[in-house]
XYZ file of C-alpha atoms in Angstrom:
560
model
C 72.053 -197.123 44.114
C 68.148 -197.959 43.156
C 67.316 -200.063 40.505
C 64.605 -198.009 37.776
C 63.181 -199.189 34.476
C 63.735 -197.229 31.495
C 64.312 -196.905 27.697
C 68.161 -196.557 27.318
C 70.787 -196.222 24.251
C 73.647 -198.003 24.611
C 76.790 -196.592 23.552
C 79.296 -198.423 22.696
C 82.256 -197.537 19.990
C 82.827 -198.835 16.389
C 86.422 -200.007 14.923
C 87.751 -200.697 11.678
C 91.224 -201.811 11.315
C 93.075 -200.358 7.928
C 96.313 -201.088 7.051
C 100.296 -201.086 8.837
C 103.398 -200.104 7.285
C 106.552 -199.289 8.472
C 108.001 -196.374 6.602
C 111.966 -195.464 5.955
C 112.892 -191.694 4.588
C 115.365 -189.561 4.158
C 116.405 -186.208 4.682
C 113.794 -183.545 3.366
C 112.078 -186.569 1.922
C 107.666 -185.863 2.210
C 105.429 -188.648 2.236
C 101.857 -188.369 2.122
C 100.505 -190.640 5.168
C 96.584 -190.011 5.439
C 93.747 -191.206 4.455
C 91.001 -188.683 5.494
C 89.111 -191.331 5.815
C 90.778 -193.057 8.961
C 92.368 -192.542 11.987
C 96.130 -192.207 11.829
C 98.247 -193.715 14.621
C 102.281 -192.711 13.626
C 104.841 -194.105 15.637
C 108.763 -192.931 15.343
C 111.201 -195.529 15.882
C 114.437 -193.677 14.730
C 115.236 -190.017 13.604
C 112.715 -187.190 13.572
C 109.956 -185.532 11.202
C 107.643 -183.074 10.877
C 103.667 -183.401 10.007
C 102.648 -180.932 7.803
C 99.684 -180.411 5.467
C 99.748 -181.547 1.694
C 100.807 -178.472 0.623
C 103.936 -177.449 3.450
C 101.136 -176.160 5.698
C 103.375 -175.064 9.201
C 101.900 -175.394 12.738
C 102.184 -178.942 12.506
C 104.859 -180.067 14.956
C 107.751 -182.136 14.618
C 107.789 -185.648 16.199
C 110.483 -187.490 17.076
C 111.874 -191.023 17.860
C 110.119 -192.615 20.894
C 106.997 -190.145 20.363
C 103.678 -191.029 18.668
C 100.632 -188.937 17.494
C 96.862 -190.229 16.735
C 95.048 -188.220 13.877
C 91.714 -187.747 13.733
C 89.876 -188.504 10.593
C 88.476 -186.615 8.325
C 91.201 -183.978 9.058
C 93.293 -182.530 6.237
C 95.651 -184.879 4.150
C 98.626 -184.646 6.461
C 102.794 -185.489 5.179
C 105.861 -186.169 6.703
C 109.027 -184.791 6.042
C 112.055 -186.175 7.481
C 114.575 -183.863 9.743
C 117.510 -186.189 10.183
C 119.470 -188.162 7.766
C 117.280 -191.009 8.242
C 113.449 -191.281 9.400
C 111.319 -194.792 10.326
C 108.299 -194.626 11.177
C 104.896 -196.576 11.877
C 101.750 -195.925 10.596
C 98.835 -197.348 11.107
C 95.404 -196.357 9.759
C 91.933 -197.439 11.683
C 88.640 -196.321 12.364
C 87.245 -195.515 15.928
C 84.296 -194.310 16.792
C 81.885 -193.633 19.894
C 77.850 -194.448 18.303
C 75.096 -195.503 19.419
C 74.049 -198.989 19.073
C 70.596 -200.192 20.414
C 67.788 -198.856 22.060
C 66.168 -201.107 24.622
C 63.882 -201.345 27.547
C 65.250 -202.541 30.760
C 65.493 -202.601 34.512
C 68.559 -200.740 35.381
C 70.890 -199.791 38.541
C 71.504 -196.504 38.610
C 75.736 -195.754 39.693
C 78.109 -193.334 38.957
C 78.781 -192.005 36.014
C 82.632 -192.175 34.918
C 84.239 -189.924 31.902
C 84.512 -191.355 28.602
C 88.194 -192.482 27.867
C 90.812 -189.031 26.295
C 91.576 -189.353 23.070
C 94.686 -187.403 22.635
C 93.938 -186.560 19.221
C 96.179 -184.296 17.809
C 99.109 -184.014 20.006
C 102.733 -185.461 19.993
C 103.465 -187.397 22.841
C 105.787 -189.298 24.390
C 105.907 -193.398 24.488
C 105.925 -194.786 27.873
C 106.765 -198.352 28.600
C 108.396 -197.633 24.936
C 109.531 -201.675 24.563
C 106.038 -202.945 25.152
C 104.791 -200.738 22.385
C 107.157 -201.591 20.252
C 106.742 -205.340 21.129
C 103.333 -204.778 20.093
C 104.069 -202.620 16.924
C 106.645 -205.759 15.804
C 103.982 -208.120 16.178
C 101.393 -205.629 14.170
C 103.832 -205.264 11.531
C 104.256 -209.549 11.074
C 103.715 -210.572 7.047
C 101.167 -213.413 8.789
C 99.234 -210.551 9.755
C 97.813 -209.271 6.840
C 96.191 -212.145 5.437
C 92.386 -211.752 6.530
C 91.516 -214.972 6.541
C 94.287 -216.051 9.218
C 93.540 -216.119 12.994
C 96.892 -213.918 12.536
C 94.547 -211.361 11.239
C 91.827 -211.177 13.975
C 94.619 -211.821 17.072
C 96.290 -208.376 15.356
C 92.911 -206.902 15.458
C 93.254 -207.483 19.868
C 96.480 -206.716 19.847
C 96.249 -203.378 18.081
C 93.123 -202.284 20.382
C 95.413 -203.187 23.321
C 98.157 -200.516 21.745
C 95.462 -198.289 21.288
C 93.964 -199.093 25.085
C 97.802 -198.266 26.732
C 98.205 -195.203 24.694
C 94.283 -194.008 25.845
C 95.353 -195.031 29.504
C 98.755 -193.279 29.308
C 97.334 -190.441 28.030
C 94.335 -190.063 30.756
C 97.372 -191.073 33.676
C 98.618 -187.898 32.310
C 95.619 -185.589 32.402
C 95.471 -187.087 36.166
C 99.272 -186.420 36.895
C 98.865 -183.075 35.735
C 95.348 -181.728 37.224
C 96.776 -183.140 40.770
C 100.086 -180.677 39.943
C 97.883 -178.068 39.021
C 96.025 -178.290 42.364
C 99.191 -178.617 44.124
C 100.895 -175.787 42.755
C 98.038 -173.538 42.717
C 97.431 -174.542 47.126
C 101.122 -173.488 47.235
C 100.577 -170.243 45.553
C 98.012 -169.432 48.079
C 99.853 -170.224 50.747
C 102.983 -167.832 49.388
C 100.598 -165.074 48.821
C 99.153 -165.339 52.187
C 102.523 -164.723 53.836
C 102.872 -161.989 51.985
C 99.638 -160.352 53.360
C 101.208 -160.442 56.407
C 105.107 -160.126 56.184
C 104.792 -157.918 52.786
C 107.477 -155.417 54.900
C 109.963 -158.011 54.827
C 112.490 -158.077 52.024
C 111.116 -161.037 50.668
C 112.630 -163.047 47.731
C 111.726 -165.656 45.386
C 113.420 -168.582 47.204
C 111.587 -167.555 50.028
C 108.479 -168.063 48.551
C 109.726 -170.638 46.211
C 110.275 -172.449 49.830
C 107.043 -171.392 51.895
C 104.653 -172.985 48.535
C 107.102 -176.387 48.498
C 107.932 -175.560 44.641
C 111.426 -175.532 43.245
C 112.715 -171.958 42.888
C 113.046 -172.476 38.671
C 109.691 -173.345 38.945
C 107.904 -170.937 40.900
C 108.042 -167.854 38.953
C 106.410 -169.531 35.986
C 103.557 -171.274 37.622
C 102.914 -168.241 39.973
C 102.568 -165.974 36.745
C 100.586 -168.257 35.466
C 97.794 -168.287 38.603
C 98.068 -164.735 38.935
C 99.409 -163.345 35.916
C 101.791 -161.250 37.551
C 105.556 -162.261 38.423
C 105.808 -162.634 42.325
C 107.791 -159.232 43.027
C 105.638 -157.585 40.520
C 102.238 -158.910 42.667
C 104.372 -158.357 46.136
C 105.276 -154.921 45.156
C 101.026 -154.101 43.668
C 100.370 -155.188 47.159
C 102.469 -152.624 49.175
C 101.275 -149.912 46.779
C 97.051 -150.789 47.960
C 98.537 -150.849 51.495
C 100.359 -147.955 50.820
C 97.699 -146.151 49.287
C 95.562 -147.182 52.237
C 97.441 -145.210 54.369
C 97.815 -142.217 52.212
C 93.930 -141.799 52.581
C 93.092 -142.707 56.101
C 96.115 -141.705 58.448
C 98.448 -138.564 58.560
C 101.889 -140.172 58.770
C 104.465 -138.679 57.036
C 105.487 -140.446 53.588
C 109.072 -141.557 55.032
C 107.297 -143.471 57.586
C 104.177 -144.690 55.024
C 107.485 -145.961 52.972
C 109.399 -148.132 56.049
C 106.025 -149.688 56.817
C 105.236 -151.412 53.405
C 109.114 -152.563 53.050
C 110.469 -149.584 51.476
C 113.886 -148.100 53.038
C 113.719 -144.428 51.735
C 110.901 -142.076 50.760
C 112.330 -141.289 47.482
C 112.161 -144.782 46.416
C 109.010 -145.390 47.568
C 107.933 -142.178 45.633
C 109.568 -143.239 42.569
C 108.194 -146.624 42.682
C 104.283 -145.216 43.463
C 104.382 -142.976 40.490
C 105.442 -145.856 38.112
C 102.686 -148.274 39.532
C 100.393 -145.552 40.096
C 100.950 -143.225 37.683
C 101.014 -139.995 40.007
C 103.402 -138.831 43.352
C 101.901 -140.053 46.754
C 101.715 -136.246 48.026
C 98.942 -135.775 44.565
C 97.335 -138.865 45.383
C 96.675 -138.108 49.431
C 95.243 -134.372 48.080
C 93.203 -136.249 44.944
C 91.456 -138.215 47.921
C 90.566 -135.330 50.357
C 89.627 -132.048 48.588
C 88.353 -131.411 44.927
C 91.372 -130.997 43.238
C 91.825 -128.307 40.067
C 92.520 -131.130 37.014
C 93.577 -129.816 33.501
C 92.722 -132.712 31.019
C 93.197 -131.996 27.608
C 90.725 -134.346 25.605
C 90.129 -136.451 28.686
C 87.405 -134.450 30.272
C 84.416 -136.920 29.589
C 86.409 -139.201 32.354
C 86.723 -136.922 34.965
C 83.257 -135.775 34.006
C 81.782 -138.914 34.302
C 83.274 -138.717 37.939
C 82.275 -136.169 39.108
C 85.299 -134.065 39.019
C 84.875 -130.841 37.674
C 87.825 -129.566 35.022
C 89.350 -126.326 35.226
C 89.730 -125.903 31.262
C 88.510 -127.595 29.149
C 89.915 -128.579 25.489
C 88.790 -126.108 22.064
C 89.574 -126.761 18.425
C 89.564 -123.971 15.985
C 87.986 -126.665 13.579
C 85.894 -128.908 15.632
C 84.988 -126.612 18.744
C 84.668 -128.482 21.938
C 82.838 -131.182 23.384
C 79.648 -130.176 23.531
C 77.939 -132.862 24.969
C 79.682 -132.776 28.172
C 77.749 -129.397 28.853
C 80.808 -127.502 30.419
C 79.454 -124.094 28.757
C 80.519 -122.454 32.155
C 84.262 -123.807 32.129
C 86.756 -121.993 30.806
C 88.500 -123.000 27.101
C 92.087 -123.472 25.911
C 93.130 -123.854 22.025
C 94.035 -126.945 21.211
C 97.098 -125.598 19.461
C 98.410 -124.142 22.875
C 99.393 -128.002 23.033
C 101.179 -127.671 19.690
C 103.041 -125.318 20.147
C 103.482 -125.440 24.091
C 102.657 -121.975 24.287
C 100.956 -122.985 27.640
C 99.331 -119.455 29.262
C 95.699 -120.665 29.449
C 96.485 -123.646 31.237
C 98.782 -121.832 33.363
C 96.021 -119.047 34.186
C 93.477 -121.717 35.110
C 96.523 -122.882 38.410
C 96.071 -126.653 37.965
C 96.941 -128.808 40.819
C 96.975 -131.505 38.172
C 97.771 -131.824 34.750
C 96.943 -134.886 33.205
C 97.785 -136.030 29.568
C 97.793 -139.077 27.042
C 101.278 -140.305 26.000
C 101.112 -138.600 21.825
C 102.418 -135.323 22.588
C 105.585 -134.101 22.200
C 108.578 -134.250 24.771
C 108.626 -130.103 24.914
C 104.966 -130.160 26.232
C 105.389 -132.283 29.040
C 108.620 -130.481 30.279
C 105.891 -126.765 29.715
C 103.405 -129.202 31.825
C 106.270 -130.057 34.758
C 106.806 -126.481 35.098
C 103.275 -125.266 35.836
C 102.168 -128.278 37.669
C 102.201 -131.574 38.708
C 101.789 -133.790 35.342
C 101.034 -137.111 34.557
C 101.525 -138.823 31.459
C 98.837 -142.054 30.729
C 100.840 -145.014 29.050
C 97.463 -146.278 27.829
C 96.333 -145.704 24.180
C 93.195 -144.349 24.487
C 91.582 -147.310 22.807
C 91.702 -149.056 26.470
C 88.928 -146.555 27.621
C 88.167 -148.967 30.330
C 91.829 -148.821 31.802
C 91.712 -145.135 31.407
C 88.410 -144.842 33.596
C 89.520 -147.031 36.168
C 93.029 -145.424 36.410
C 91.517 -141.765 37.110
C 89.020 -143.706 39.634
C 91.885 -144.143 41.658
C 93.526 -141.022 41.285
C 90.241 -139.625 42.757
C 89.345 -142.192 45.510
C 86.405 -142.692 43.049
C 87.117 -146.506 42.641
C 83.969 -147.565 43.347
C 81.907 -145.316 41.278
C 84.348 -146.323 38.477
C 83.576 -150.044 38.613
C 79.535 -148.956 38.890
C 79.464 -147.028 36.131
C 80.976 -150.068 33.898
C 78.526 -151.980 35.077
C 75.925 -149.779 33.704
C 77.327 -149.387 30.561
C 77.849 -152.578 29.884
C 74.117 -153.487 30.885
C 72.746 -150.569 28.815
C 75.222 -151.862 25.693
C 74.098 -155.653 26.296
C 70.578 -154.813 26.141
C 71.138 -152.490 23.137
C 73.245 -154.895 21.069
C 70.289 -157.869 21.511
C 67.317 -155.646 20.104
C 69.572 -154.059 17.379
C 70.820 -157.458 16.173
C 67.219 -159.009 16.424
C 66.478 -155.913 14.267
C 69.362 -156.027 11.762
C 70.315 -159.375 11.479
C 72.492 -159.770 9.015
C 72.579 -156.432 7.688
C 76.050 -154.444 7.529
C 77.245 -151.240 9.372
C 80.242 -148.505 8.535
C 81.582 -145.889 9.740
C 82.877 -142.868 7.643
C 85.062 -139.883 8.808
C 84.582 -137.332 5.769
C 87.067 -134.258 5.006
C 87.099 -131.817 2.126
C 90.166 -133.978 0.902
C 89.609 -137.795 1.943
C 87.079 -140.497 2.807
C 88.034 -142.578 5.443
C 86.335 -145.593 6.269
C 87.118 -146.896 9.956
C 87.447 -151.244 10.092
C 86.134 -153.336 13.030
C 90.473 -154.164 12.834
C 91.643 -151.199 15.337
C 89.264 -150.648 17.781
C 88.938 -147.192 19.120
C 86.320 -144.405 18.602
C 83.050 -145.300 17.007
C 83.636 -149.040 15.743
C 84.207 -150.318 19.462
C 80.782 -149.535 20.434
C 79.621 -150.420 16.740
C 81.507 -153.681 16.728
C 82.571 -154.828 20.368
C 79.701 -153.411 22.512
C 76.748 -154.120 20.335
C 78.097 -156.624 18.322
C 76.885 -155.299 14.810
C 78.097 -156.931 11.651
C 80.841 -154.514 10.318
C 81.018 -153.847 6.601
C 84.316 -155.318 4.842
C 85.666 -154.662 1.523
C 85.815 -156.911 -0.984
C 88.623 -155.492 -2.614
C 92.248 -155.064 -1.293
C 92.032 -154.432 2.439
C 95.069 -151.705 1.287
C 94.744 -148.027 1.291
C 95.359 -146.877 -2.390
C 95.531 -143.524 -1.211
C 98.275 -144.191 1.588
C 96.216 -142.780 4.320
C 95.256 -146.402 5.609
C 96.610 -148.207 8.169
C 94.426 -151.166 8.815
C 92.074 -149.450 11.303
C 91.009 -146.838 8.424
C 90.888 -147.313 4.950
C 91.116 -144.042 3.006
C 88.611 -144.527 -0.115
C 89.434 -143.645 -3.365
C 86.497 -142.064 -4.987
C 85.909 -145.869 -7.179
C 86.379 -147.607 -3.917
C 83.551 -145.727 -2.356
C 81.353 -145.917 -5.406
C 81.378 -149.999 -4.793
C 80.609 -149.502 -0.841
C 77.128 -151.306 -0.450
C 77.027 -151.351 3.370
C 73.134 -151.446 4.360
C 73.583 -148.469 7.171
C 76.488 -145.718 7.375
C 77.353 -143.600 10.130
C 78.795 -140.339 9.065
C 80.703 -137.604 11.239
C 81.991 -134.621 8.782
C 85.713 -133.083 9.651
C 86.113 -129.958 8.893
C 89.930 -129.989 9.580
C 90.556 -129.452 5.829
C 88.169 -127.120 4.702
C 89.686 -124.207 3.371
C 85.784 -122.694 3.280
C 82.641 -123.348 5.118
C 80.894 -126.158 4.076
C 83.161 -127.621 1.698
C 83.354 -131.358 3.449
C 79.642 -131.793 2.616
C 80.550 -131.250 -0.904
C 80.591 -135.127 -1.851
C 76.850 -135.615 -0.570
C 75.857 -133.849 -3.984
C 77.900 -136.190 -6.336
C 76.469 -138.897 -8.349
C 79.074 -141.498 -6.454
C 77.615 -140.475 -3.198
C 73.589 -140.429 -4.564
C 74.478 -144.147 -6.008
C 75.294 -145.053 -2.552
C 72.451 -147.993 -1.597
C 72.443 -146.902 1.849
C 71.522 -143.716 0.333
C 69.236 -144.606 -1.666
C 67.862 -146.534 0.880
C 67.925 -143.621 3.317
C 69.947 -145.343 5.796
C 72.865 -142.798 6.063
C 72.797 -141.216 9.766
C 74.701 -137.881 10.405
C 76.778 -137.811 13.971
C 77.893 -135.151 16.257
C 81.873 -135.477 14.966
C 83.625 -134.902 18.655
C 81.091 -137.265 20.181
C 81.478 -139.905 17.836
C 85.317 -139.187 17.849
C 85.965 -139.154 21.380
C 86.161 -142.602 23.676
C 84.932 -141.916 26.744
C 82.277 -143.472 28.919
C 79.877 -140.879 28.548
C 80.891 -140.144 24.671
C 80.246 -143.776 24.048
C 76.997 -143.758 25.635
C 75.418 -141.289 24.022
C 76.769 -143.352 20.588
C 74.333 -146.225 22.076
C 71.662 -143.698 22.159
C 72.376 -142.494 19.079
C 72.129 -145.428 17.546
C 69.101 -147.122 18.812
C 67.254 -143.266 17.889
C 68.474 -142.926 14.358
C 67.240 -146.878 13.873
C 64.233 -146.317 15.800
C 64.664 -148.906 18.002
């Protein structure tokens, strides 16, 4: 300590008392019970409620007999409503607050600083040492009490800080109790996770761990989940799969003896069990890891692309051609509506070693797939692009480069979305998809596409109806809104982002059409000239590199 001289404000706190009443209701019976004014300390003595707002607002909580709850003020007018035949209750309403008082010079010994006191605002609680509060809430509640002249009067004014003092001190032995669990808890996770590092053969269970992290087997599986976030056997078995994968890659052993050394006791359930955590056979992922294999990926080329691995065939549309912007003008093409109809012969021509596919095809095409080569089916909606690149970064022992490449788009998309908000500010941003027959507006709701790099990467300030968020049409679903030709006559986003689909044009040309109307021309993004043509499979694609070149895009067409 070391004394020091200095101007200082001393805080100290500020209390009013209100009023006391005890309070008797019945069944389904509300009662309006604060002031927003004041603090609101309710007590129940018998029966149970539930605090609501004025006007049924749920989310409340019920409370019940030997449990208390302190209100804030200047919160919401809050009621009770009785749950049992009969409800009493204590209220009583106060002021307390933390301000500043004086400003002074002084010397001054410097010591340790020690938290202010918890206020568990808010939340329903339990009484402890429940006949001294009451004691004190009898002798609160005493007629002699209210007169403000009394001593009465300023002795309740102690004795109700004291309540207020054991509640605070309760409530803080709590946050103690429960931080020194926490660390407890989380010391025995560690030490069950490091005997699994190095007896993850064994057939461990639960109890076993339960034991080795001195928690009670009910209790285990819930706190390890939440530490983790995986149950134990699910973590345990993610475990054998790296060490199994491990071993795949750097060693020759045959997969009945990769399977007995992380715990397994046959190869086919090893197999089955690395292809659901995996997502493809062992034998695939040990030749993914040492040779450049031959990958079909319909629509999924940007990934593999963006590591490195080369695609066999690549995806066509009769309408929207192919992905362009990947600059595969040497690989060979397959129609898109060989997947319709699983009429599979370019695929087969191209001998995958691979076939890999999202899960919104139909069950016939995947059976085709199984028959020309090994396929894989990706649980993840596209949307989770990030899952999707990291997933094929293990397929391909390309793990590493999967995690860099993140990294550098999320740099490049950080430093894109601070000069394009410095440059917008407030101003608005949608996205269009335009066909011969429909408008469709995409919402910052669903993700996906264009508005995750619009909205979530850059952080631009998407444009929202002010009408009905519902689809008059029928062709919305929350993440598009299909426009009615008066809905898009109100649009008054500042900048729109266009792609044109010319899936329903029965001649060329004919989704450009509505650029010449007078609803279009009255646009005031158009008028403003702040309407930006895209390439349509680059904006309608979600892949690392598609995405990418939307940043690009975007800061070029805004001149940024």
């Amino acid at each position: 300590m070391r004394e020091n001289s200095l101007i200082a404000v001393k805080e100290s706190y500020r209390f009013e008392w209100g009023e006391a009443r005890h309070i008797r209701i019945r069944e389904h019976e509300t009662v309006i019970c604060q002031d927003a004014r004041f603090d609101l300390l309710i007590i129940v003595r018998n029966g149970a409620a539930r605090l609501q707002g004025r006007d049924g607002e749920k989310g409340r909580g019920d409370i019940q007999s030997g449990q208390f709850v302190w209100l804030r003020a200047n919160s919401a007018e809050i009621s009770l409503m009785a749950l049992s035949p009969v409800c009493e209750y204590d209220v009583f309403s106060f002021q307390f607050r933390f301000e500043q008082v004086e400003v002074l010079t002084r010397p001054f010994i410097e010591e340790p600083e020690f938290p202010e006191a918890a206020v568990p605002y808010g939340q329903v609680l339990e009484l402890r040492t429940y006949a001294k509060a009451v004691e004190l809430v009898e002798e609160l509640l005493q007629p002699s009490c209210l007169d403000a002249t009394s001593q009465q009067f300023y002795y309740r004014y102690l004795r109700f800080q004291e309540l207020l003092l054991m509640i605070i001190s309760w409530h803080e032995q709590q946050l103690r109790q429960a931080a020194a669990e926490a660390d407890d808890a989380s010391a025995g996770i560690g030490r069950s996770i490091q005997y699994m590092n190095v007896y993850y053969s064994d057939a461990l269970t639960v109890e076993q761990l339960a034991d080795i992290a001195w928690i009670e087997p009910w209790k285990y599986p819930r706190l390890f989940k939440e530490i983790t976030g995986k149950s134990p056997l699910q973590y345990l078995n993610d475990m054998r799969m790296d060490k199994a994968k491990q071993l795949l890659v750097s060693g020759e052993d045959k997969l009945s003896g990769i399977a007995q050394q992380i715990g397994f006791a046959n190869e086919y359930y090893f197999s089955r069990r690395f292809k659901q955590t995996i997502g493809i056979a062992p034998g695939q992922y040990r030749r993914n890891h040492r040779e450049q294999p031959r990958i079909v990926a319909p629509y999924l080329e940007d990934f593999l692309v963006a590591l490195g691995v080369m695609p066999v065939a690549q995806y066509w549309h009769a309408k929207w051609g192919k992905q362009d912007y990947l600059q595969l003008s040497q690989t060979p093409v397959f129609n898109e509506m060989e997947l319709a109809t699983a009429s599979l012969h370019a695929i087969a021509d191209s001998r995958p070693d691979l076939i890999l596919l999202m899960d919104h095809y139909d069950d016939t095409l995947y059976k085709q797939c199984r028959r020309i080569s090994h396929t894989c089916v990706l649980p993840e909606s596209t949307n989770e692009w990030r899952v999707v690149l990291r997933r094929f970064g293990d397929f391909f022992g390309r793990g590493e480069l999967a995690e860099r490449i993140l990294l550098e788009y999320e740099a490049k998309a950080d430093a894109a979305g601070v000069a394009l908000r410095r440059k917008l500010r407030s101003e608005t941003v949608a996205f269009l998809r335009v066909s011969a027959d429909y408008v469709l507006m995409y919402t910052d709701c669903g993700g996906g596409f264009a508005v995750s790099v619009l909205y979530e990467d850059l952080g631009l300030q998407p444009y929202r109806l002010s009408w009905t968020e519902e689809s008059s049409s029928g062709l919305g679903d929350g993440k598009m809104i299909a426009l009615s030709e008066e809905e898009l006559s109100q649009l008054s986003a500042d900048h729109l982002f266009v792609v044109f689909d010319k899936w329903h044009s029965g001649q060329p040309g004919e989704e450009r059409m509505l650029l010449s109307s007078q609803v279009w021309q009255g646009l005031a993004a158009v008028r403003k000239r702040q309407v930006y043509e895209m390439d349509f499979l680059t904006w309608m694609n979600n892949g690392v590199i598609s995405n990418g070149k939307k940043i690009d895009d975007i800061m070029r067409v805004l001149a940024i």
